[in-house]
Amino acid sequence: MGDVLEKVPCPQCRERGADQSGDNLVKYVEGGAHCFACGYTVQSKTEVVDDDPGTTARNKKRCSSRAMVKEFEYRRLAVRGITEETCKFFGYAIGKFNGQTVHIAQYQKGTVRAQKLRFKNKDFRFLGAVKGIGLYGQHLWRDGGKQVVITEGEIDTLTVSQLQNNKWPVVSVPNGAQGASKTIAQEIEWLEQFEKVIFMFDMDEPGQTAALECAELLSPGKAYIARLPKKDPNECLLEGYGKEVIDAMWNAKAFRPDGVVDIAALCEEASSPIEVGLPWPWPSLTDKTYGRRRGELYGFGGGTGCGKSTIFKQIATFVNETEGLPIGGIFLEEPAKLTAKTLAGMKMRQRVHVPGVDYDRELLKATLQGMSGKVFLYDHFGSMGWDTIKQRIRYMAVACGIKDIFLDHLTALAAAVDDDERKAIDKIMAELSALCQELDITIYYISHLTTPSVGKPHEEGGRVYENQFRGSRSIAYWSHFMFGIERNKQSSDPTIFRVLKDRYTGDAAGLKFGLQYDLNTGLLHECDLPEKGSADKHGFKNEEEEEY
């Protein structure tokens, strides 16, 4: 430490009642002191280190005004279960700052560059040259090796190291979870020299999120994430789970980016029998599609006035009645009160939304009241923007427990988002699909169609094709199923319901069946299609389908 100034009795030995026959505390000219009996140490005068060549004179003055604590001692941290030996090894001391007792974690790179002070109220403050201080304890270990453990705080580093007799590399990020990834990025070259880098961060959400962010910075296969039985390593130590900390280190799982899993992890789920999904209102559709599933996106397209909205609302009513779960409706082409009336009418099996139909108004009101908590509608007056709709979908799913959301229609929503319809639909479809997966819900949407370049118009029974969904090919890309609704408005023939796309098995693609509208109930019932070439009561023929 330097030239000896004097030898005096040690205050720590006196406090402990130790033998005072000798002057065990050696004081040095530089201002430091050390007791060779108990190990009590007072740091010598240390100037603030600032070896950054880019530091200005003004910045150096600012750094020197934050001069580090010069007098401190090493002693055991009883309430933390940390020994004096471990504290000495890491340079973790107890001292005074502005009259307050503080813990002092010393960061070194050659010399002590900075001190991190921990106050009783768990506030922290850095003294010295903080820029580029690296990982706490980094100076103790050689470059590279089998593995290094990284914790979220200095006390946790002392804990893990002590459990390994201070023999194997353990370090800590200096600023907790919030600034962890920045420090890891700065020290990536040092970390890459190890075969394994194990992140043993706190088990709360910020800690685990930070662990994932840090792991992504390392080379593939190098990062590992440990799972602890308690919040952090020190809590484990204090509650008698020291062995489990070591087990967590050796059993840490190799980090893989989201979506990359070992096939063995899917063993149970993949070997389970496939179950038929939730039913549709029409048996043929349920049979061929194997039902409806969560996380999927279903699109419906048809000509103007061909019954898209009626079919859509009947599916919504069926889902609501058969599943016993609430549904969400976002109908952008009509006021919410009309949607409510139509849905209630379907439940009553009466066309209460049609002028001149005689119905019991009190029964309608009672039906609407009975649907409270079961049907939620978006009153879109004033806002049809996609960002708003997306928030409402999330709210319906999370706050209202809704699993089935009906959006009518995609074209109106895209028009409200951007002048570039294709670009808007690209964005909307990608985010709708993501919402289905994230929230584990099913979203049903209606899309307008482009006018056929050849053949009959859709309003005269022209066939619907996948590439006619208006706006963007991304509609077909993101949708799990696409359905075409075909009807000749000049004929009394049934509506044709056609499956255009089936991503699930492909078995339903090409399926078509008839839907006959009941003027009394307002519902569509599955029926046989007339033979080709036959004429309806008005003389309109059911012609051969166009193939173009």
Coordinates of C-alpha atoms in Angstrom, one line a residue:
M1 CA 0.0 0.0 0.0
G2 CA 3.0 2.4 0.4
D3 CA 5.1 3.9 3.2
V4 CA 4.0 3.2 6.8
L5 CA 3.0 6.2 8.8
E6 CA 2.2 4.6 12.2
K7 CA 0.8 1.6 13.9
V8 CA -2.2 2.0 16.2
P9 CA -4.9 -0.1 17.9
C10 CA -7.6 -1.3 15.5
P11 CA -11.1 0.2 16.1
Q12 CA -12.8 -2.9 14.7
C13 CA -10.9 -5.3 16.9
R14 CA -11.9 -3.1 19.8
E15 CA -15.6 -3.3 18.8
R16 CA -15.3 -7.0 18.6
G17 CA -13.6 -7.4 22.0
A18 CA -10.5 -8.8 20.4
D19 CA -7.1 -8.9 22.1
Q20 CA -5.6 -5.4 22.1
S21 CA -2.1 -6.3 23.1
G22 CA -0.7 -5.0 19.8
D23 CA -1.1 -2.1 17.5
N24 CA -2.6 -4.1 14.7
L25 CA -3.8 -1.2 12.4
V26 CA -1.1 0.1 10.1
K27 CA -1.6 3.6 8.7
Y28 CA 0.1 4.6 5.5
V29 CA 1.4 8.0 4.3
E30 CA -1.1 7.9 1.4
G31 CA -3.9 7.9 3.9
G32 CA -5.0 4.3 3.9
A33 CA -4.9 1.8 6.7
H34 CA -5.0 -2.0 7.2
C35 CA -5.4 -4.3 10.2
F36 CA -3.5 -7.5 9.8
A37 CA -5.4 -9.1 12.6
C38 CA -9.1 -8.7 11.5
G39 CA -8.7 -7.4 7.9
Y40 CA -10.3 -4.0 8.6
T41 CA -9.2 -1.7 5.7
V42 CA -9.4 2.0 5.0
Q43 CA -9.0 2.9 1.3
S44 CA -6.0 5.1 0.5
K45 CA -6.7 8.5 -1.2
T46 CA -7.8 7.7 -4.6
E47 CA -8.3 10.2 -7.3
V48 CA -11.2 9.9 -9.7
V49 CA -10.1 8.1 -12.8
D50 CA -11.1 9.4 -16.2
D51 CA -9.1 7.9 -18.9
D52 CA -11.5 8.7 -21.7
P53 CA -9.5 10.8 -24.2
G54 CA -12.7 12.5 -25.3
T55 CA -13.5 14.0 -21.9
T56 CA -13.3 17.8 -21.8
A57 CA -11.8 19.9 -19.1
R58 CA -15.3 20.9 -18.0
N59 CA -16.4 17.2 -17.8
K60 CA -13.2 16.4 -15.8
K61 CA -14.1 19.1 -13.3
R62 CA -17.6 17.6 -13.0
C63 CA -16.2 14.1 -12.5
S64 CA -13.8 15.3 -9.8
S65 CA -16.7 16.9 -7.9
R66 CA -18.1 13.4 -7.5
A67 CA -14.9 12.1 -5.8
M68 CA -15.3 8.6 -4.4
V69 CA -15.6 7.6 -0.7
K70 CA -12.1 7.4 0.7
E71 CA -12.7 5.6 4.0
F72 CA -14.5 2.3 4.3
E73 CA -14.2 -1.2 5.7
Y74 CA -14.9 -4.7 4.7
R75 CA -17.2 -6.7 6.9
R76 CA -19.8 -9.4 6.6
L77 CA -23.3 -8.5 5.5
A78 CA -25.3 -10.4 8.1
V79 CA -28.8 -9.6 6.8
R80 CA -27.7 -10.8 3.4
G81 CA -25.8 -13.9 4.4
I82 CA -22.6 -12.6 2.7
T83 CA -19.3 -13.3 4.4
E84 CA -16.5 -10.8 5.0
E85 CA -14.3 -12.9 2.8
T86 CA -16.6 -12.6 -0.1
C87 CA -16.9 -8.8 0.4
K88 CA -13.1 -8.4 0.4
F89 CA -12.8 -10.5 -2.7
F90 CA -15.2 -8.3 -4.7
G91 CA -14.3 -5.0 -3.0
Y92 CA -17.8 -4.6 -1.6
A93 CA -17.4 -2.3 1.5
I94 CA -19.3 -0.3 4.1
G95 CA -18.6 3.4 4.5
K96 CA -20.0 6.9 5.1
F97 CA -21.3 9.4 2.5
N98 CA -22.7 12.7 3.7
G99 CA -23.1 11.3 7.1
Q100 CA -25.1 8.3 6.0
T101 CA -23.9 4.6 6.2
V102 CA -23.8 3.2 2.7
H103 CA -22.8 0.0 0.9
I104 CA -20.1 0.6 -1.7
A105 CA -19.6 -1.6 -4.7
Q106 CA -16.3 -0.7 -6.4
Y107 CA -16.0 -1.0 -10.1
Q108 CA -12.5 -1.6 -11.3
K109 CA -10.6 -1.7 -14.6
G110 CA -7.0 -1.7 -13.6
T111 CA -7.8 0.8 -10.8
V112 CA -11.0 1.7 -9.0
R113 CA -13.0 3.7 -11.6
A114 CA -16.3 4.2 -9.9
Q115 CA -18.3 3.4 -6.8
K116 CA -21.9 2.5 -6.6
L117 CA -23.5 3.6 -3.3
R118 CA -26.5 1.8 -1.9
F119 CA -28.4 3.7 0.7
K120 CA -30.7 2.2 3.4
N121 CA -33.8 3.3 1.4
K122 CA -32.5 1.3 -1.6
D123 CA -31.6 4.5 -3.5
F124 CA -28.4 4.3 -5.5
R125 CA -25.8 6.8 -6.6
F126 CA -22.6 6.4 -8.7
L127 CA -19.4 8.3 -7.9
G128 CA -16.3 8.5 -10.1
A129 CA -16.0 7.9 -13.8
V130 CA -19.1 5.9 -14.7
K131 CA -18.7 5.8 -18.4
G132 CA -17.6 2.3 -19.6
I133 CA -17.3 0.8 -16.1
G134 CA -18.3 -2.6 -17.5
L135 CA -19.7 -5.4 -15.4
Y136 CA -19.3 -5.6 -11.6
G137 CA -16.6 -8.1 -10.7
Q138 CA -15.3 -8.4 -14.3
H139 CA -11.8 -7.5 -13.3
L140 CA -11.5 -10.6 -11.1
W141 CA -11.8 -13.2 -13.8
R142 CA -9.6 -14.1 -16.7
D143 CA -10.8 -13.6 -20.2
G144 CA -12.8 -16.6 -21.5
G145 CA -13.5 -20.0 -20.0
K146 CA -16.3 -22.5 -19.7
Q147 CA -19.0 -20.2 -18.4
V148 CA -19.9 -16.9 -16.7
V149 CA -23.0 -16.1 -14.7
I150 CA -24.5 -12.6 -15.0
T151 CA -26.9 -11.4 -12.3
E152 CA -29.1 -8.3 -12.0
G153 CA -27.3 -6.8 -9.0
E154 CA -24.1 -6.7 -7.0
I155 CA -25.5 -8.5 -3.9
D156 CA -26.7 -11.3 -6.2
T157 CA -23.3 -11.6 -7.7
L158 CA -21.7 -11.9 -4.3
T159 CA -24.3 -14.6 -3.4
V160 CA -23.8 -16.8 -6.5
S161 CA -20.0 -16.5 -6.2
Q162 CA -20.0 -17.3 -2.5
L163 CA -22.1 -20.4 -3.2
Q164 CA -19.2 -21.5 -5.5
N165 CA -16.5 -20.6 -2.9
N166 CA -15.6 -17.6 -5.1
K167 CA -13.9 -19.8 -7.6
W168 CA -15.9 -19.3 -10.8
P169 CA -16.8 -16.2 -12.9
V170 CA -19.8 -14.3 -11.7
V171 CA -20.6 -10.7 -12.6
S172 CA -23.4 -8.2 -12.5
V173 CA -24.8 -5.5 -14.7
P174 CA -24.5 -2.1 -13.0
N175 CA -27.9 -0.6 -13.5
G176 CA -30.3 -3.5 -13.0
A177 CA -32.8 -4.8 -15.6
Q178 CA -33.5 -1.4 -17.2
G179 CA -30.0 -0.8 -18.5
A180 CA -28.8 -4.4 -18.8
S181 CA -28.9 -4.8 -22.6
K182 CA -26.8 -1.7 -23.1
T183 CA -24.0 -2.9 -20.8
I184 CA -24.1 -6.4 -22.3
A185 CA -23.7 -4.8 -25.8
Q186 CA -20.7 -2.8 -24.6
E187 CA -19.0 -5.9 -23.1
I188 CA -20.0 -8.3 -25.8
E189 CA -16.4 -9.1 -26.9
W190 CA -15.4 -10.1 -23.3
L191 CA -18.6 -12.3 -23.0
E192 CA -18.2 -14.0 -26.3
Q193 CA -14.9 -15.5 -25.1
F194 CA -16.9 -17.8 -22.8
E195 CA -18.5 -21.0 -24.0
K196 CA -21.7 -20.3 -22.0
V197 CA -23.2 -17.0 -20.7
I198 CA -25.8 -17.7 -18.1
F199 CA -28.3 -14.9 -17.3
M200 CA -29.6 -15.3 -13.7
F201 CA -31.8 -12.3 -13.5
D202 CA -34.7 -11.6 -11.1
M203 CA -37.7 -13.8 -11.7
D204 CA -40.1 -10.8 -12.0
E205 CA -41.3 -9.6 -15.4
P206 CA -38.7 -6.8 -15.8
G207 CA -35.9 -9.2 -15.0
Q208 CA -37.0 -12.0 -17.4
T209 CA -37.7 -9.5 -20.2
A210 CA -34.2 -8.0 -19.7
A211 CA -32.7 -11.5 -19.7
L212 CA -34.3 -12.2 -23.1
E213 CA -33.2 -8.9 -24.5
C214 CA -29.6 -9.5 -23.4
A215 CA -29.6 -13.1 -24.6
E216 CA -30.5 -12.0 -28.1
L217 CA -27.2 -10.0 -28.3
L218 CA -25.0 -13.0 -28.1
S219 CA -24.0 -15.6 -30.7
P220 CA -26.6 -18.3 -31.3
G221 CA -26.2 -21.1 -28.8
K222 CA -24.1 -19.2 -26.3
A223 CA -26.8 -17.6 -24.0
Y224 CA -28.6 -19.5 -21.3
I225 CA -31.3 -18.4 -19.0
A226 CA -31.6 -19.7 -15.4
R227 CA -34.9 -20.2 -13.5
L228 CA -34.9 -19.7 -9.7
P229 CA -37.4 -20.9 -7.1
K230 CA -37.4 -17.5 -5.5
K231 CA -37.2 -13.9 -6.8
D232 CA -33.4 -13.6 -6.9
P233 CA -30.3 -15.5 -5.8
N234 CA -29.9 -13.7 -2.5
E235 CA -33.5 -14.4 -1.5
C236 CA -32.8 -18.1 -2.3
L237 CA -29.8 -18.1 -0.1
L238 CA -31.6 -16.5 2.8
E239 CA -34.5 -18.9 2.6
G240 CA -32.3 -22.0 2.4
Y241 CA -32.4 -22.6 -1.3
G242 CA -28.6 -22.2 -1.9
K243 CA -28.3 -25.6 -3.5
E244 CA -31.2 -24.7 -5.9
V245 CA -29.2 -21.7 -7.1
I246 CA -26.4 -23.9 -8.2
D247 CA -28.8 -26.3 -9.7
A248 CA -30.4 -23.4 -11.6
M249 CA -27.0 -22.5 -13.0
W250 CA -26.3 -26.0 -14.3
N251 CA -29.8 -26.6 -15.5
A252 CA -30.1 -23.2 -17.3
K253 CA -31.9 -23.6 -20.7
A254 CA -30.3 -22.5 -23.9
F255 CA -31.9 -19.4 -25.2
R256 CA -33.7 -19.6 -28.5
P257 CA -35.4 -16.7 -30.2
D258 CA -39.2 -16.7 -30.1
G259 CA -40.7 -19.3 -32.3
V260 CA -37.7 -21.7 -32.3
V261 CA -38.4 -24.8 -30.2
D262 CA -37.0 -28.3 -30.0
I263 CA -39.5 -30.7 -31.4
A264 CA -39.4 -32.7 -28.2
A265 CA -41.0 -29.7 -26.4
L266 CA -44.1 -30.3 -28.6
C267 CA -44.3 -34.0 -27.8
E268 CA -47.4 -34.0 -25.6
E269 CA -49.3 -31.5 -27.7
A270 CA -48.4 -33.0 -31.1
S271 CA -49.2 -36.6 -30.0
S272 CA -52.7 -35.6 -28.8
P273 CA -55.6 -36.6 -31.0
I274 CA -57.0 -33.8 -33.2
E275 CA -60.3 -32.5 -32.0
V276 CA -63.1 -31.1 -34.2
G277 CA -63.4 -27.4 -33.7
L278 CA -66.4 -25.3 -32.8
P279 CA -69.4 -25.7 -35.1
W280 CA -70.7 -23.5 -37.9
P281 CA -74.5 -22.9 -38.3
W282 CA -74.5 -25.3 -41.3
P283 CA -73.5 -29.0 -41.0
S284 CA -71.8 -29.2 -44.4
L285 CA -69.4 -26.4 -43.4
T286 CA -68.6 -27.9 -40.0
D287 CA -68.0 -31.3 -41.5
K288 CA -65.6 -30.2 -44.2
T289 CA -63.7 -27.5 -42.3
Y290 CA -63.6 -29.5 -39.1
G291 CA -65.1 -26.6 -37.3
R292 CA -63.9 -23.2 -36.2
R293 CA -60.7 -22.7 -34.2
R294 CA -59.1 -20.0 -32.0
G295 CA -56.3 -18.0 -33.4
E296 CA -57.7 -18.1 -36.9
L297 CA -58.9 -15.4 -39.3
Y298 CA -61.9 -16.0 -41.5
G299 CA -62.9 -13.8 -44.5
F300 CA -66.2 -13.5 -46.3
G301 CA -66.7 -11.9 -49.7
G302 CA -69.7 -11.3 -51.9
G303 CA -71.4 -8.8 -54.3
T304 CA -73.4 -5.9 -53.1
G305 CA -76.8 -7.0 -51.7
C306 CA -76.0 -10.7 -51.9
G307 CA -76.5 -11.4 -48.2
K308 CA -73.0 -11.1 -46.7
S309 CA -74.1 -9.1 -43.6
T310 CA -77.1 -11.4 -43.0
I311 CA -74.9 -14.5 -43.2
F312 CA -72.3 -12.8 -41.0
K313 CA -74.9 -11.9 -38.3
Q314 CA -76.4 -15.3 -38.4
I315 CA -73.0 -16.8 -37.6
A316 CA -72.5 -14.3 -34.8
T317 CA -76.0 -15.2 -33.4
F318 CA -75.2 -18.9 -33.6
V319 CA -71.8 -18.5 -31.9
N320 CA -73.4 -16.5 -29.1
E321 CA -76.2 -19.0 -28.6
T322 CA -74.2 -22.2 -28.8
E323 CA -71.0 -21.3 -27.0
G324 CA -72.4 -19.2 -24.1
L325 CA -69.6 -16.7 -24.6
P326 CA -69.9 -13.0 -25.3
I327 CA -69.3 -11.9 -28.9
G328 CA -68.0 -8.5 -30.3
G329 CA -69.4 -6.7 -33.3
I330 CA -67.8 -3.9 -35.3
F331 CA -70.2 -3.0 -38.0
L332 CA -68.9 0.0 -39.8
E333 CA -71.7 0.5 -42.4
E334 CA -74.6 0.8 -40.1
P335 CA -75.4 2.4 -36.7
A336 CA -75.0 0.3 -33.6
K337 CA -78.7 0.5 -32.9
L338 CA -79.6 -1.2 -36.2
T339 CA -77.1 -4.0 -35.6
A340 CA -78.5 -4.5 -32.1
K341 CA -82.1 -4.7 -33.5
T342 CA -81.1 -7.2 -36.2
L343 CA -79.2 -9.5 -33.8
A344 CA -82.1 -9.4 -31.4
G345 CA -84.5 -10.2 -34.2
M346 CA -82.4 -13.3 -35.2
K347 CA -82.5 -14.4 -31.6
M348 CA -86.3 -14.0 -31.7
R349 CA -86.5 -15.6 -35.2
Q350 CA -88.3 -12.5 -36.5
R351 CA -87.4 -9.9 -39.1
V352 CA -87.9 -7.0 -36.7
H353 CA -85.6 -4.7 -38.7
V354 CA -87.9 -4.8 -41.8
P355 CA -90.6 -2.1 -42.1
G356 CA -94.2 -3.4 -41.8
V357 CA -93.3 -6.6 -39.8
D358 CA -95.6 -7.0 -36.9
Y359 CA -93.7 -7.9 -33.7
D360 CA -94.0 -7.5 -29.9
R361 CA -92.0 -4.4 -29.0
E362 CA -91.8 -5.4 -25.3
L363 CA -90.5 -8.8 -26.3
L364 CA -87.8 -7.1 -28.4
K365 CA -86.8 -4.9 -25.5
A366 CA -86.7 -7.9 -23.2
T367 CA -84.5 -9.8 -25.7
L368 CA -82.1 -6.8 -26.0
Q369 CA -81.9 -6.6 -22.2
G370 CA -81.3 -10.4 -22.0
M371 CA -78.3 -10.0 -24.4
S372 CA -76.6 -7.7 -21.9
G373 CA -73.1 -8.9 -21.1
K374 CA -73.3 -11.3 -24.1
V375 CA -73.1 -9.0 -27.0
F376 CA -70.8 -6.0 -27.2
L377 CA -70.9 -3.6 -30.2
Y378 CA -68.6 -0.8 -31.2
D379 CA -70.5 2.5 -31.8
H380 CA -68.1 3.9 -34.4
F381 CA -69.5 7.4 -34.6
G382 CA -66.6 9.7 -34.8
S383 CA -63.8 7.2 -35.3
M384 CA -63.2 4.4 -37.8
G385 CA -59.4 4.6 -37.8
W386 CA -57.5 1.3 -37.6
D387 CA -55.5 2.1 -34.5
T388 CA -58.7 2.8 -32.7
I389 CA -60.4 -0.4 -33.9
K390 CA -57.3 -2.4 -33.0
Q391 CA -57.5 -1.0 -29.4
R392 CA -61.2 -1.9 -29.3
I393 CA -60.6 -5.4 -30.4
R394 CA -57.9 -5.8 -27.7
Y395 CA -60.3 -4.4 -25.1
M396 CA -63.1 -6.7 -26.1
A397 CA -60.9 -9.7 -25.8
V398 CA -59.1 -8.8 -22.6
A399 CA -61.7 -6.9 -20.6
C400 CA -64.9 -8.5 -21.9
G401 CA -63.7 -12.1 -22.3
I402 CA -64.8 -12.1 -25.9
K403 CA -63.4 -14.9 -28.1
D404 CA -65.3 -14.2 -31.4
I405 CA -65.1 -10.7 -33.0
F406 CA -67.0 -9.8 -36.2
L407 CA -65.7 -7.0 -38.4
D408 CA -67.9 -5.6 -41.2
H409 CA -66.2 -4.5 -43.3
L410 CA -62.5 -4.5 -44.2
T411 CA -62.9 -2.2 -47.2
A412 CA -64.4 0.7 -45.2
L413 CA -61.8 0.3 -42.5
A414 CA -58.9 0.5 -45.1
A415 CA -60.5 3.6 -46.6
A416 CA -60.4 5.4 -43.3
V417 CA -56.8 4.5 -42.7
D418 CA -54.9 5.5 -45.9
D419 CA -55.3 6.8 -49.4
D420 CA -53.4 3.8 -50.5
E421 CA -55.9 1.0 -50.0
R422 CA -53.5 -1.8 -50.8
K423 CA -50.9 -0.5 -48.3
A424 CA -53.6 0.0 -45.6
I425 CA -55.0 -3.6 -46.1
D426 CA -51.5 -5.1 -46.0
K427 CA -51.0 -3.5 -42.5
I428 CA -54.5 -4.3 -41.2
M429 CA -54.4 -8.0 -42.3
A430 CA -51.0 -8.6 -40.8
E431 CA -52.1 -7.1 -37.5
L432 CA -55.5 -8.8 -37.5
S433 CA -53.7 -12.2 -37.8
A434 CA -51.3 -11.2 -35.0
L435 CA -54.2 -10.3 -32.7
C436 CA -55.8 -13.7 -33.3
Q437 CA -52.7 -15.4 -32.2
E438 CA -51.8 -13.1 -29.3
L439 CA -55.3 -13.0 -27.8
D440 CA -56.3 -16.5 -28.7
I441 CA -59.5 -15.3 -30.5
T442 CA -61.3 -15.8 -33.8
I443 CA -61.8 -12.8 -36.0
Y444 CA -64.4 -12.9 -38.9
Y445 CA -64.3 -10.1 -41.5
I446 CA -66.2 -9.1 -44.6
S447 CA -64.5 -7.8 -47.7
H448 CA -65.9 -6.1 -50.8
L449 CA -65.0 -7.6 -54.2
T450 CA -63.5 -6.2 -57.3
T451 CA -65.7 -6.2 -60.4
P452 CA -65.0 -9.3 -62.6
S453 CA -63.2 -8.4 -65.8
V454 CA -65.1 -11.1 -67.6
G455 CA -68.2 -13.1 -66.9
K456 CA -71.3 -12.2 -65.0
P457 CA -71.3 -9.6 -62.3
H458 CA -71.5 -10.9 -58.7
E459 CA -74.9 -9.3 -58.3
E460 CA -76.2 -11.6 -61.1
G461 CA -74.7 -14.8 -59.6
G462 CA -71.2 -14.5 -60.9
R463 CA -68.7 -16.8 -59.2
V464 CA -66.5 -15.4 -56.4
Y465 CA -62.8 -16.0 -56.7
E466 CA -60.1 -15.6 -54.0
N467 CA -58.2 -13.0 -56.0
Q468 CA -61.3 -10.8 -56.2
F469 CA -61.2 -9.8 -52.6
R470 CA -60.7 -6.1 -52.9
G471 CA -57.5 -4.3 -52.1
S472 CA -54.5 -6.6 -51.6
R473 CA -53.3 -10.1 -52.1
S474 CA -52.4 -10.0 -48.4
I475 CA -56.0 -10.8 -47.7
A476 CA -55.5 -14.3 -49.1
Y477 CA -52.1 -14.6 -47.5
W478 CA -53.2 -14.0 -43.9
S479 CA -56.6 -15.6 -43.9
H480 CA -57.0 -19.1 -42.7
F481 CA -60.3 -19.6 -44.5
M482 CA -62.0 -17.5 -47.3
F483 CA -65.6 -17.9 -48.2
G484 CA -67.5 -16.7 -51.3
I485 CA -71.2 -15.7 -51.2
E486 CA -72.8 -15.9 -54.6
R487 CA -76.4 -14.9 -55.4
N488 CA -78.3 -13.8 -58.4
K489 CA -80.5 -11.1 -57.0
Q490 CA -82.9 -11.5 -60.0
S491 CA -83.5 -15.1 -59.1
S492 CA -85.2 -17.0 -56.2
D493 CA -82.5 -19.7 -56.3
P494 CA -80.7 -20.3 -53.1
T495 CA -77.5 -18.4 -52.2
I496 CA -74.3 -20.4 -53.0
F497 CA -71.9 -20.6 -50.1
R498 CA -68.4 -21.5 -51.4
V499 CA -65.2 -22.3 -49.6
L500 CA -62.4 -20.6 -51.5
K501 CA -59.4 -21.3 -49.3
D502 CA -58.7 -23.8 -46.5
R503 CA -55.3 -23.5 -44.9
Y504 CA -56.1 -26.0 -42.2
T505 CA -56.3 -29.3 -44.2
G506 CA -57.4 -28.2 -47.7
D507 CA -60.3 -30.7 -47.5
A508 CA -62.9 -28.0 -47.6
A509 CA -61.6 -26.0 -50.6
G510 CA -64.1 -26.2 -53.4
L511 CA -67.0 -27.1 -51.1
K512 CA -70.3 -25.4 -52.0
F513 CA -73.8 -25.7 -50.7
G514 CA -77.0 -23.8 -50.8
L515 CA -78.6 -21.4 -48.3
Q516 CA -82.3 -20.6 -48.5
Y517 CA -83.5 -17.5 -46.8
D518 CA -86.6 -17.8 -44.5
L519 CA -88.8 -14.7 -44.8
N520 CA -90.4 -15.5 -41.5
T521 CA -87.4 -16.0 -39.3
G522 CA -84.8 -14.0 -41.2
L523 CA -82.4 -16.9 -41.0
L524 CA -80.7 -18.9 -43.8
H525 CA -81.0 -22.7 -43.8
E526 CA -78.7 -25.2 -45.6
C527 CA -80.4 -26.7 -48.7
D528 CA -79.6 -28.5 -51.9
L529 CA -78.6 -26.5 -55.0
P530 CA -80.8 -26.8 -58.1
E531 CA -79.4 -28.8 -60.9
K532 CA -77.6 -26.9 -63.6
G533 CA -79.8 -25.7 -66.4
S534 CA -83.0 -25.8 -64.3
A535 CA -85.1 -22.7 -64.1
D536 CA -86.7 -21.1 -61.0
K537 CA -90.3 -19.9 -60.8
H538 CA -89.4 -16.7 -62.6
G539 CA -87.8 -18.4 -65.5
F540 CA -84.2 -17.6 -64.6
K541 CA -81.9 -20.6 -65.3
N542 CA -79.2 -21.9 -63.1
E543 CA -76.5 -21.7 -65.6
E544 CA -73.2 -23.5 -65.9
E545 CA -70.4 -21.9 -63.7
E546 CA -67.9 -19.8 -65.5
E547 CA -64.3 -21.0 -65.4
Y548 CA -62.0 -18.1 -66.0

